PDB file of C-alpha atoms in Angstrom:
ATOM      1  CA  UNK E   1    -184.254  96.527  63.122  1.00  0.00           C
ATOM      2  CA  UNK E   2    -184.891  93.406  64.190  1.00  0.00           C
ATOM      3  CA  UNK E   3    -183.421  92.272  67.558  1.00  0.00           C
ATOM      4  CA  UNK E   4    -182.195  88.769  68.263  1.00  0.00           C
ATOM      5  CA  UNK E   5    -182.936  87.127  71.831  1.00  0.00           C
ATOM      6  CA  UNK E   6    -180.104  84.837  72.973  1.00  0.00           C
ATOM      7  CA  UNK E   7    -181.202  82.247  75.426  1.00  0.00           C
ATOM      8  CA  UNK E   8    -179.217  81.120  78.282  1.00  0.00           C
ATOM      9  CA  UNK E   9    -178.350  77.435  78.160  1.00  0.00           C
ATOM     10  CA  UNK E  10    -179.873  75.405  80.920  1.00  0.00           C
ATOM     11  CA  UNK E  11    -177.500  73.687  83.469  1.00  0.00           C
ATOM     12  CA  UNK E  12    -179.288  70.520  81.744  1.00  0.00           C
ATOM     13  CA  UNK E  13    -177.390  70.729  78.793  1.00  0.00           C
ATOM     14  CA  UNK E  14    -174.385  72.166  80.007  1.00  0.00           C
ATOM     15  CA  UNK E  15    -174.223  68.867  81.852  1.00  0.00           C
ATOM     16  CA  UNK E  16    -175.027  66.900  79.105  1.00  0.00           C
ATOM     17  CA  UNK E  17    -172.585  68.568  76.699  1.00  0.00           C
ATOM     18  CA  UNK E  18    -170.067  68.241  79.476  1.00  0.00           C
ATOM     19  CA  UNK E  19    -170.550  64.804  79.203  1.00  0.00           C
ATOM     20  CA  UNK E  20    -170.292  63.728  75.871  1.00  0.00           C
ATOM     21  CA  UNK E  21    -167.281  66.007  75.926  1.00  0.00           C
ATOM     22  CA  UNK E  22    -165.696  64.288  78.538  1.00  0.00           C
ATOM     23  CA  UNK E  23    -166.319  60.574  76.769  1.00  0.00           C
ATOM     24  CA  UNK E  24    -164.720  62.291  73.375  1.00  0.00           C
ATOM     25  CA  UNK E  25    -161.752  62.843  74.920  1.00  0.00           C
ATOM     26  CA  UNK E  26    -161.386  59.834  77.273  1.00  0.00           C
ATOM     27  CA  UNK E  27    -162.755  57.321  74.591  1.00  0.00           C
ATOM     28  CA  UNK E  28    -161.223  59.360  71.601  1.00  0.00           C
ATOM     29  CA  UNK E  29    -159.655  56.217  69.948  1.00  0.00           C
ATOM     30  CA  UNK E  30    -162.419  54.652  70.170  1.00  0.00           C
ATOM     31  CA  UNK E  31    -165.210  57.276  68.921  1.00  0.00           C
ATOM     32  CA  UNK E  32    -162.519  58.054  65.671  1.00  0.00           C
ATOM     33  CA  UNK E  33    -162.841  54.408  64.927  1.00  0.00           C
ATOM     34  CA  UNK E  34    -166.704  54.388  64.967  1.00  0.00           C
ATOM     35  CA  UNK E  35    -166.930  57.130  62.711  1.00  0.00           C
ATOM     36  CA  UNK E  36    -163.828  56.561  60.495  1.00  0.00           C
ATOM     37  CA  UNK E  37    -165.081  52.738  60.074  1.00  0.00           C
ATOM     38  CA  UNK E  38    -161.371  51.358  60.332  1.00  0.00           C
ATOM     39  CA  UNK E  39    -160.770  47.953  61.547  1.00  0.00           C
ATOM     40  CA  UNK E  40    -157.663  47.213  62.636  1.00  0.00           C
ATOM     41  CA  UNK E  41    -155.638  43.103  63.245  1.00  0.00           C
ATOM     42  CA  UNK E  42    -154.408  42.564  66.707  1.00  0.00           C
ATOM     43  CA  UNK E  43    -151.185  44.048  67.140  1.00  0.00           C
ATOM     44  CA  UNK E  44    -151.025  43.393  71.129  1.00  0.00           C
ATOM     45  CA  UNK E  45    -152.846  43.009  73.873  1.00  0.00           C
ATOM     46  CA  UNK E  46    -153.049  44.061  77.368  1.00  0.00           C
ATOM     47  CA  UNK E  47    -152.749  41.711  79.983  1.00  0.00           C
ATOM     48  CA  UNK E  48    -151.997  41.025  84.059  1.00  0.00           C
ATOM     49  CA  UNK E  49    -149.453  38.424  83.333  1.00  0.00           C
ATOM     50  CA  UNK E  50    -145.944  38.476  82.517  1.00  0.00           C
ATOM     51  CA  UNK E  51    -147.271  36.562  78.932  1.00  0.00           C
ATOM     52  CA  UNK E  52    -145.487  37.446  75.611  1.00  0.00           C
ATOM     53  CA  UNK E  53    -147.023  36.230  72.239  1.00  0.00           C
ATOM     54  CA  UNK E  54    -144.227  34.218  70.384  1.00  0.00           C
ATOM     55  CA  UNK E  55    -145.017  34.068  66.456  1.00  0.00           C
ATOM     56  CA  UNK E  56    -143.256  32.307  63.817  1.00  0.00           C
ATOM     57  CA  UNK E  57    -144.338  32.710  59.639  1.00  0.00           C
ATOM     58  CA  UNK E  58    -143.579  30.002  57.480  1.00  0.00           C
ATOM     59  CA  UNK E  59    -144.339  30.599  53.775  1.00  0.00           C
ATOM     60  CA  UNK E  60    -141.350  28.478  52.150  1.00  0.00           C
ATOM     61  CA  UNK E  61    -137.872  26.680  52.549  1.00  0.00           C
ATOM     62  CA  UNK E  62    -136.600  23.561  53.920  1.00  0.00           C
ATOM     63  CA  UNK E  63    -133.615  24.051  56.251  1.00  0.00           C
ATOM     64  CA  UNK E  64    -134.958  26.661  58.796  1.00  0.00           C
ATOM     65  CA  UNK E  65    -138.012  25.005  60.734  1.00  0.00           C
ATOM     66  CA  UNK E  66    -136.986  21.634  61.641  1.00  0.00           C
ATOM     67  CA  UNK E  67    -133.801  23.661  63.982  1.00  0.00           C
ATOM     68  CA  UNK E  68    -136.202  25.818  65.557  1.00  0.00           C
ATOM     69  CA  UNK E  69    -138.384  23.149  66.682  1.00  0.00           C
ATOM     70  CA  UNK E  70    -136.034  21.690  68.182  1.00  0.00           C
ATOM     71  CA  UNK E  71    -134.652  24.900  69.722  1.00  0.00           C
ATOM     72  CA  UNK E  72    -138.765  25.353  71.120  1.00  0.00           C
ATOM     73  CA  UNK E  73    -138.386  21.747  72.552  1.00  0.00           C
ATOM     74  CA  UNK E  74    -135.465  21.811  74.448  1.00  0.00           C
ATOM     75  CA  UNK E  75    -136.213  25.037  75.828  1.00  0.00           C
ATOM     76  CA  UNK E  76    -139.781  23.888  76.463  1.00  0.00           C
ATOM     77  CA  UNK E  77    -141.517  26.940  74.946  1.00  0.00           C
ATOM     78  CA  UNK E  78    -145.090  26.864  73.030  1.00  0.00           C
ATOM     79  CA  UNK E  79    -145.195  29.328  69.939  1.00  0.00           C
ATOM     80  CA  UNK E  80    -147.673  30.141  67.229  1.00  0.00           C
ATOM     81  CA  UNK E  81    -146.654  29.125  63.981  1.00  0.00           C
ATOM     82  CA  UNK E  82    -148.418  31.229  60.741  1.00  0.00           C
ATOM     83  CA  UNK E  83    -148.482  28.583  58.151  1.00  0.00           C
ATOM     84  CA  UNK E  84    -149.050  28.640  54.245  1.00  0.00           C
ATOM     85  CA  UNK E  85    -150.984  25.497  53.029  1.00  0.00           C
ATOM     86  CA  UNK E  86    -148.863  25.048  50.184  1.00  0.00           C
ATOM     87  CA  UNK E  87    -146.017  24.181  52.309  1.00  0.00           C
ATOM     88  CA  UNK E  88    -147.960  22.941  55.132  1.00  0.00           C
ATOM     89  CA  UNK E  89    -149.062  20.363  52.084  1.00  0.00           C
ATOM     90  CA  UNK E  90    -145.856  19.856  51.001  1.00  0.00           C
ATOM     91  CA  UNK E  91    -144.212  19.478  54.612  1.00  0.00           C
ATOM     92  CA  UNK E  92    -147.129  17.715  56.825  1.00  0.00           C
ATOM     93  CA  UNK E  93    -144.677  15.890  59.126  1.00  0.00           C
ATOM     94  CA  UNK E  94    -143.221  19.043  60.278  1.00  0.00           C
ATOM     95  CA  UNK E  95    -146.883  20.339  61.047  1.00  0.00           C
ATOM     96  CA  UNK E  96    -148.027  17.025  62.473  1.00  0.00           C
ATOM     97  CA  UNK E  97    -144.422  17.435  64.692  1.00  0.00           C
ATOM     98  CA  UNK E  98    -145.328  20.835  65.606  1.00  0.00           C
ATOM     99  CA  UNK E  99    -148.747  19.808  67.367  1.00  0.00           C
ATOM    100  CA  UNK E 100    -147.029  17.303  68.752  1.00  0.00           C
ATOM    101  CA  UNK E 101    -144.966  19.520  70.731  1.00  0.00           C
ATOM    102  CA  UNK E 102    -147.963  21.527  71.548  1.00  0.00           C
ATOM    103  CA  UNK E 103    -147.396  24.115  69.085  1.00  0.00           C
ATOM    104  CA  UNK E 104    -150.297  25.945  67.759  1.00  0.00           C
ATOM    105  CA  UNK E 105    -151.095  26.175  63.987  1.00  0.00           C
ATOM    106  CA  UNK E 106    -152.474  29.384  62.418  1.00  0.00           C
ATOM    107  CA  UNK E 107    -153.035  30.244  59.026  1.00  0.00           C
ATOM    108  CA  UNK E 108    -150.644  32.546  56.339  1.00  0.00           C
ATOM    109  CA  UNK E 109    -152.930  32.308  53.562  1.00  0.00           C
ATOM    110  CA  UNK E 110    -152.798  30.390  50.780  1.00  0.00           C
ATOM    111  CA  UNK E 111    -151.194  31.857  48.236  1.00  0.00           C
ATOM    112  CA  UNK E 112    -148.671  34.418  49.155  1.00  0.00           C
ATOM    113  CA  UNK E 113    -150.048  37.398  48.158  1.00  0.00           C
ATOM    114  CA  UNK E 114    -151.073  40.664  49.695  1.00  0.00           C
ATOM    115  CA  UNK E 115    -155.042  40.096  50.243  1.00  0.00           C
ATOM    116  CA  UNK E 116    -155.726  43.616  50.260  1.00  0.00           C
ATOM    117  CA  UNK E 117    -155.522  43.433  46.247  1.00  0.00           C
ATOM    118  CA  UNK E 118    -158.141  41.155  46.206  1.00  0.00           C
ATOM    119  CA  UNK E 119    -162.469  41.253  46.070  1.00  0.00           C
ATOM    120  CA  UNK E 120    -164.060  40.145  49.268  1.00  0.00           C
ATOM    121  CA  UNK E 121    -165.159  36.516  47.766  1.00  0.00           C
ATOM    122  CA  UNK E 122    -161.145  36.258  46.277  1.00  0.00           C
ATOM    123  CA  UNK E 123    -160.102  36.562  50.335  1.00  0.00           C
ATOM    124  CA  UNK E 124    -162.475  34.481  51.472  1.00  0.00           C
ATOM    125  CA  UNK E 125    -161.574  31.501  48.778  1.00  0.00           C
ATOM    126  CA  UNK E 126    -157.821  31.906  50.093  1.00  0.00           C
ATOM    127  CA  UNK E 127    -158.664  32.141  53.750  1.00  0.00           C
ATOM    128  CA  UNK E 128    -161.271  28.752  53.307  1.00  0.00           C
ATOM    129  CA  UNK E 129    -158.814  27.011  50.826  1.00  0.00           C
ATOM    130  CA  UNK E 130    -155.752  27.096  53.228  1.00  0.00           C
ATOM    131  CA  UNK E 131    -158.165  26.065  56.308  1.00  0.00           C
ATOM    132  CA  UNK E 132    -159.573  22.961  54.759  1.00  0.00           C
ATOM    133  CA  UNK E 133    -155.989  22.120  53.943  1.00  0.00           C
ATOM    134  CA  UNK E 134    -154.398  23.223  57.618  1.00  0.00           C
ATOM    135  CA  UNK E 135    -156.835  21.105  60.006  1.00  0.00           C
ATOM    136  CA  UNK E 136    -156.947  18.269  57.984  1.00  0.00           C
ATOM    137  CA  UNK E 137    -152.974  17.788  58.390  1.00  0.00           C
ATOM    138  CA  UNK E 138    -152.873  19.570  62.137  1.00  0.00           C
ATOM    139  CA  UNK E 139    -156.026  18.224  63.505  1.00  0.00           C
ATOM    140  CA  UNK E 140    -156.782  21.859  65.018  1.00  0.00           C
ATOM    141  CA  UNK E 141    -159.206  24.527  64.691  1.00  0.00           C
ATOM    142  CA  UNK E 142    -157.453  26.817  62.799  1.00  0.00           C
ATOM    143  CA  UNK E 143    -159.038  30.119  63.554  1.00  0.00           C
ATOM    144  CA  UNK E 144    -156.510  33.107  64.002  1.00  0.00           C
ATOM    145  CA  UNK E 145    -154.841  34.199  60.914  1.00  0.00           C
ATOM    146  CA  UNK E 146    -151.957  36.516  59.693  1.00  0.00           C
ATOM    147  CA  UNK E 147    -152.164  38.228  56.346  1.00  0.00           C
ATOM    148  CA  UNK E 148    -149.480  37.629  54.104  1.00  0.00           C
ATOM    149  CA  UNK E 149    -146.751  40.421  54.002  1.00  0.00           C
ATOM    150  CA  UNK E 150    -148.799  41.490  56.635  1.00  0.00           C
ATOM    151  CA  UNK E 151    -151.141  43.611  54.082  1.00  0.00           C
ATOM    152  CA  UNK E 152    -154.476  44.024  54.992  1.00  0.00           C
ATOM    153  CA  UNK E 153    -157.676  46.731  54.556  1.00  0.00           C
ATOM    154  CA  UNK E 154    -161.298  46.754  55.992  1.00  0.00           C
ATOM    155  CA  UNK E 155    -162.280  44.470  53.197  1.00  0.00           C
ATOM    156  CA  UNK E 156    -159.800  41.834  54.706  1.00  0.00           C
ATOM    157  CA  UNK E 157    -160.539  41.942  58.694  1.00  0.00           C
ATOM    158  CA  UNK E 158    -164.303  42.111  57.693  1.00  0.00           C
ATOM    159  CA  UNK E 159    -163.768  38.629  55.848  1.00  0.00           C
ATOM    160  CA  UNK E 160    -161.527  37.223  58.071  1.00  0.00           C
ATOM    161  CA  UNK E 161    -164.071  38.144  61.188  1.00  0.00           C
ATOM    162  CA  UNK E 162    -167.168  36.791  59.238  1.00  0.00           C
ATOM    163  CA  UNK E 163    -165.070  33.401  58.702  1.00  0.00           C
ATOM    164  CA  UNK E 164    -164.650  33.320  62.686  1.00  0.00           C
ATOM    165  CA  UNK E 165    -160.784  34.614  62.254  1.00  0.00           C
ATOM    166  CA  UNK E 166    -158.839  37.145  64.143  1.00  0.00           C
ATOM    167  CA  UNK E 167    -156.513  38.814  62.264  1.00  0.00           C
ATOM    168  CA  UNK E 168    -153.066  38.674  64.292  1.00  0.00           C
ATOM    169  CA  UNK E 169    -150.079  41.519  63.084  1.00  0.00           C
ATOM    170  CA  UNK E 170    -147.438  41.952  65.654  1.00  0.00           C
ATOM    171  CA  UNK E 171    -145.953  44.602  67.892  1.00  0.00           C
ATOM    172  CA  UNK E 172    -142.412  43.388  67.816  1.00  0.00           C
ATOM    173  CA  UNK E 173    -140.223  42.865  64.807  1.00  0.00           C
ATOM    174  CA  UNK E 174    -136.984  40.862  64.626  1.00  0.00           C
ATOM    175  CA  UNK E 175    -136.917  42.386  60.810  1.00  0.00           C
ATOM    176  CA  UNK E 176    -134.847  38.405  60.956  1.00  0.00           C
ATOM    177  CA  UNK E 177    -135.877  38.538  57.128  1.00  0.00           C
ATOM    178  CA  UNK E 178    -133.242  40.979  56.554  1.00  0.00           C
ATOM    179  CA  UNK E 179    -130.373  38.677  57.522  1.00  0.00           C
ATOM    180  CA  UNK E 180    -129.073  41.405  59.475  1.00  0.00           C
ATOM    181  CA  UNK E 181    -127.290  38.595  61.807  1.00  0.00           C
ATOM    182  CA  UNK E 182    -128.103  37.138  65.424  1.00  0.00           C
ATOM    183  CA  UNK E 183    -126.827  39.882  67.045  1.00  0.00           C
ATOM    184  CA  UNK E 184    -129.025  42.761  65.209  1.00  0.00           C
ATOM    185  CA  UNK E 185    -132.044  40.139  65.165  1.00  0.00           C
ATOM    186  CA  UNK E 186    -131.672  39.795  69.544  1.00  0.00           C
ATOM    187  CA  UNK E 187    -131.411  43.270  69.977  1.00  0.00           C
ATOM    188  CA  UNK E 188    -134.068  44.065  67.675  1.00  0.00           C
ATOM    189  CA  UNK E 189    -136.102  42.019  70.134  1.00  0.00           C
ATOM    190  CA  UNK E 190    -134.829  43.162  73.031  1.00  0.00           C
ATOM    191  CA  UNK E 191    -134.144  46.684  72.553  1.00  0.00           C
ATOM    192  CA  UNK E 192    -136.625  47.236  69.889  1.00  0.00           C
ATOM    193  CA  UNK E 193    -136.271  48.785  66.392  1.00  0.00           C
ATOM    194  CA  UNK E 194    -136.419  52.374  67.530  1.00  0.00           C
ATOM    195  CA  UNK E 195    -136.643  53.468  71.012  1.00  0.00           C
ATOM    196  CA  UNK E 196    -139.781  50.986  72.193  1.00  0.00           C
ATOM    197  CA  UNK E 197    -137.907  49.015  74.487  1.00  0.00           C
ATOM    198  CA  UNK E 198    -137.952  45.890  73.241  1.00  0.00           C
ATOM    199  CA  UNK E 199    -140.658  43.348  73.961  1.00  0.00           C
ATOM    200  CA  UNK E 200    -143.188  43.272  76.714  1.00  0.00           C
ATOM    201  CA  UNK E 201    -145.808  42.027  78.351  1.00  0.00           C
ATOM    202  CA  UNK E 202    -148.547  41.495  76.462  1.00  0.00           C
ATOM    203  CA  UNK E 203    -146.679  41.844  72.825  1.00  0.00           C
ATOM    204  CA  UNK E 204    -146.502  39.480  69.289  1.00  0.00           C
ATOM    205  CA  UNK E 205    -143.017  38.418  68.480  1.00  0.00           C
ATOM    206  CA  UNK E 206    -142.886  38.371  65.101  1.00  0.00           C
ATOM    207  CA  UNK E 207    -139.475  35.774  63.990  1.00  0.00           C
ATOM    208  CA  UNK E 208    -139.513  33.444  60.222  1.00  0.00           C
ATOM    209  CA  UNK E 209    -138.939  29.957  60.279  1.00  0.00           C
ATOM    210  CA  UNK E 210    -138.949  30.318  56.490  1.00  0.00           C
ATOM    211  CA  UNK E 211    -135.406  29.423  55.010  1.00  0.00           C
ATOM    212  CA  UNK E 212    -135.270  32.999  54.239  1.00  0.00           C
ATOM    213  CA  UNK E 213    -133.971  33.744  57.911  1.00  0.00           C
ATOM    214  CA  UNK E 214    -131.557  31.732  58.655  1.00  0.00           C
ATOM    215  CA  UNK E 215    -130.450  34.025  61.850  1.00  0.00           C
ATOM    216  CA  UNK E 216    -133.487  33.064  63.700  1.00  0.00           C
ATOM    217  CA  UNK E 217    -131.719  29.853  64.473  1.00  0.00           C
ATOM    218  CA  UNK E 218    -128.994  30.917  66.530  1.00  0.00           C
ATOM    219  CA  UNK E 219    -130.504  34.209  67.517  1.00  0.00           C
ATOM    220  CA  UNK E 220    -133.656  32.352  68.806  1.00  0.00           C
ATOM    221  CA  UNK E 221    -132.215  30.504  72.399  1.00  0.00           C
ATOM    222  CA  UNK E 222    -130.722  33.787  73.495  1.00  0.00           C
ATOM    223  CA  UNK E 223    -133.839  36.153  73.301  1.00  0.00           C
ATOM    224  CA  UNK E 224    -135.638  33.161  75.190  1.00  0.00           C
ATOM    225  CA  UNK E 225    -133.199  32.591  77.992  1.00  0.00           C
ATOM    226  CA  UNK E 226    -133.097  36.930  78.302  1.00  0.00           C
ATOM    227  CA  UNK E 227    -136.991  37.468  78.473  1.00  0.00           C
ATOM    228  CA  UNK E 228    -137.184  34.517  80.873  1.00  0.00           C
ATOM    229  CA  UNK E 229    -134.090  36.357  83.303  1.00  0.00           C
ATOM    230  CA  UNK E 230    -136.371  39.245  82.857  1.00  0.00           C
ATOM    231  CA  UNK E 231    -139.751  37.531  84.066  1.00  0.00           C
ATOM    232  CA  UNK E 232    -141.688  37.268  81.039  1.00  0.00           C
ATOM    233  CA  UNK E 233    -142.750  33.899  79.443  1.00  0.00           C
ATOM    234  CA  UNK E 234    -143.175  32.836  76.114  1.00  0.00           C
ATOM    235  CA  UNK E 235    -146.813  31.141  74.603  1.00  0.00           C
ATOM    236  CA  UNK E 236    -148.883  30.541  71.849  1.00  0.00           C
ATOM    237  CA  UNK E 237    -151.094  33.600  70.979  1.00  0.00           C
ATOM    238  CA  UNK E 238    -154.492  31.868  71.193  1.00  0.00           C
ATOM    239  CA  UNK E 239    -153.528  31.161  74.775  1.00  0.00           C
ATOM    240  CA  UNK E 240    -152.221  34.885  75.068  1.00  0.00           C
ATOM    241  CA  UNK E 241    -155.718  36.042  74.358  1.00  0.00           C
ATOM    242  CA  UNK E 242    -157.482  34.361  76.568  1.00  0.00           C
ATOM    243  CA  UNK E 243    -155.449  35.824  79.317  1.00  0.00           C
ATOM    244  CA  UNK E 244    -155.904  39.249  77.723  1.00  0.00           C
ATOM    245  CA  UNK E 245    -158.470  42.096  78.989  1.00  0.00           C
ATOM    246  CA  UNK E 246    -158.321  43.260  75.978  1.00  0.00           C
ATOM    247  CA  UNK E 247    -156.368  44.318  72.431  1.00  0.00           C
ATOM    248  CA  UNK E 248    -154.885  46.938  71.036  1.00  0.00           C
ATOM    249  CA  UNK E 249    -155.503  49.366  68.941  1.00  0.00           C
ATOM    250  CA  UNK E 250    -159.103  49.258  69.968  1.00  0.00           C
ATOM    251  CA  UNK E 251    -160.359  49.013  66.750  1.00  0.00           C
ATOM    252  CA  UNK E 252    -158.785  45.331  66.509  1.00  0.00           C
ATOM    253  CA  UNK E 253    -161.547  44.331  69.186  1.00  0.00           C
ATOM    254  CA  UNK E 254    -163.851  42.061  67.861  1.00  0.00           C
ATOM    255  CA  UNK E 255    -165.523  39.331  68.789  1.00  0.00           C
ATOM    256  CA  UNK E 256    -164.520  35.587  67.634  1.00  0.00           C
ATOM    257  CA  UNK E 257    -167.672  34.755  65.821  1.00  0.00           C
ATOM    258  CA  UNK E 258    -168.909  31.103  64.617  1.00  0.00           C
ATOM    259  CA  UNK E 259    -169.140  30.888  60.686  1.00  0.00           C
ATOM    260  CA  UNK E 260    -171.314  28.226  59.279  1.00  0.00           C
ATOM    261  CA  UNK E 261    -168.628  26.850  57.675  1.00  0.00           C
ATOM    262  CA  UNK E 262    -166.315  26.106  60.979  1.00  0.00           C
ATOM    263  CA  UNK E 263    -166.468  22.658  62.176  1.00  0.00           C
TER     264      UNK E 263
END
């Protein structure tokens, strides 16, 4: 019979097991995403400041944006506005206003289609083909982006990244597409969808200034003038990064890159 000799572990690598134990569980999001190979847009961020991210798609429609600009004037609040070139083509004095007022301009894509449906050199051609066409009517660098329909895989965030994007979703919803009036558009802001709270520091607003929501207008001055009572302030997202430590979920960290092809 043949007898087996069990040794003893060594308080070396009980330690070191320890360790990577401990790092599992305290950097578990993290270590999932290494391994899984997800990438993930920026949904939030965290941040020291009272800062909220306020958003704004436009994709089509001729009534909506033109009120809300003039809503973001007079109550002297900056916002990110998610463009399509098409109608950033077809509409360049609102765009040119919009910098003006110290807006910033991001891109929607060019075509509105989901991107995840597409190769890797189909993104890139839409992400390149709305940029040339954004900066030459805004004058900026154009470099965060949000997917249209807000679909996107690894094969889009990879793009997007090597172009020099970041990929911006959103962690508040006024679901203001819906029409579901003002009221249910504030307090889906406010309150939140489900039980969330409502927005805070450190979120993305998410509102339409496509025709297609015609509640954001008078919905708008009312969720302003109610985060303000409640401390928080309203700004573009580029600016809300920079004041970020960092993004969540983790797997939406990366680094802004340089492509060749920026200017």
């Amino acid at each position: 019979m043949q007898i087996i000799i069990f040794k003893r572990p060594s308080w070396r690598n009980i330690a070191l097991w320890g360790i990577l134990l401990f790092i599992l569980i305290a950097y578990r999001e993290n270590v999932t995403s290494v391994f899984s190979g997800k990438l993930k847009p920026i949904y939030s961020t965290n941040v020291n400041t009272q800062a909220i991210g306020l958003t704004f798609d436009i994709s089509w429609g001729e009534k909506t944006a033109e009120p809300i600009l003039d809503i973001l004037k007079q109550e002297g609040v900056h916002a990110t506005f998610f463009l399509s070139s098409p109608w950033a083509d077809k509409h360049q004095q609102l765009v040119q206003r919009m910098v003006a007022d110290g807006h910033e301009i991001g891109s929607h894509g060019n075509r509105h289609i989901d991107l995840n449906t597409l190769g890797s050199g189909e993104i890139e051609h839409e992400i390149t083909t709305a940029q040339q066409v954004l900066e030459q009517i805004s004058g900026q660098k154009v470099r965060l982006i949000r997917a249209p329909n807000g679909a996107y895989d690894n094969k889009v965030i990879s793009t997007a990244n090597k172009l020099g994007y970041r990929v911006i979703q959103w962690s508040v919803d006024s679901l203001d597409w819906k029409r579901p009036g003002p009221g249910a558009v504030i307090n889906n802001v406010l309150n939140g969808i489900h039980s969330e709270g409502g927005a805070k520091a450190g979120d993305i607003i998410l509102f339409h200034a496509s025709d297609s929501a015609p509640d954001t207008i008078q919905a708008l001055p009312t969720v302003i003038q109610r985060l303000r009572t409640k401390g928080y302030t309203l700004i573009p997202v580029g600016q809300l990064l920079s004041e970020a430590n960092s993004t969540w979920p983790p797997e939406s960290n990366l680094k802004e890159e340089p492509s060749s092809t920026n200017k």
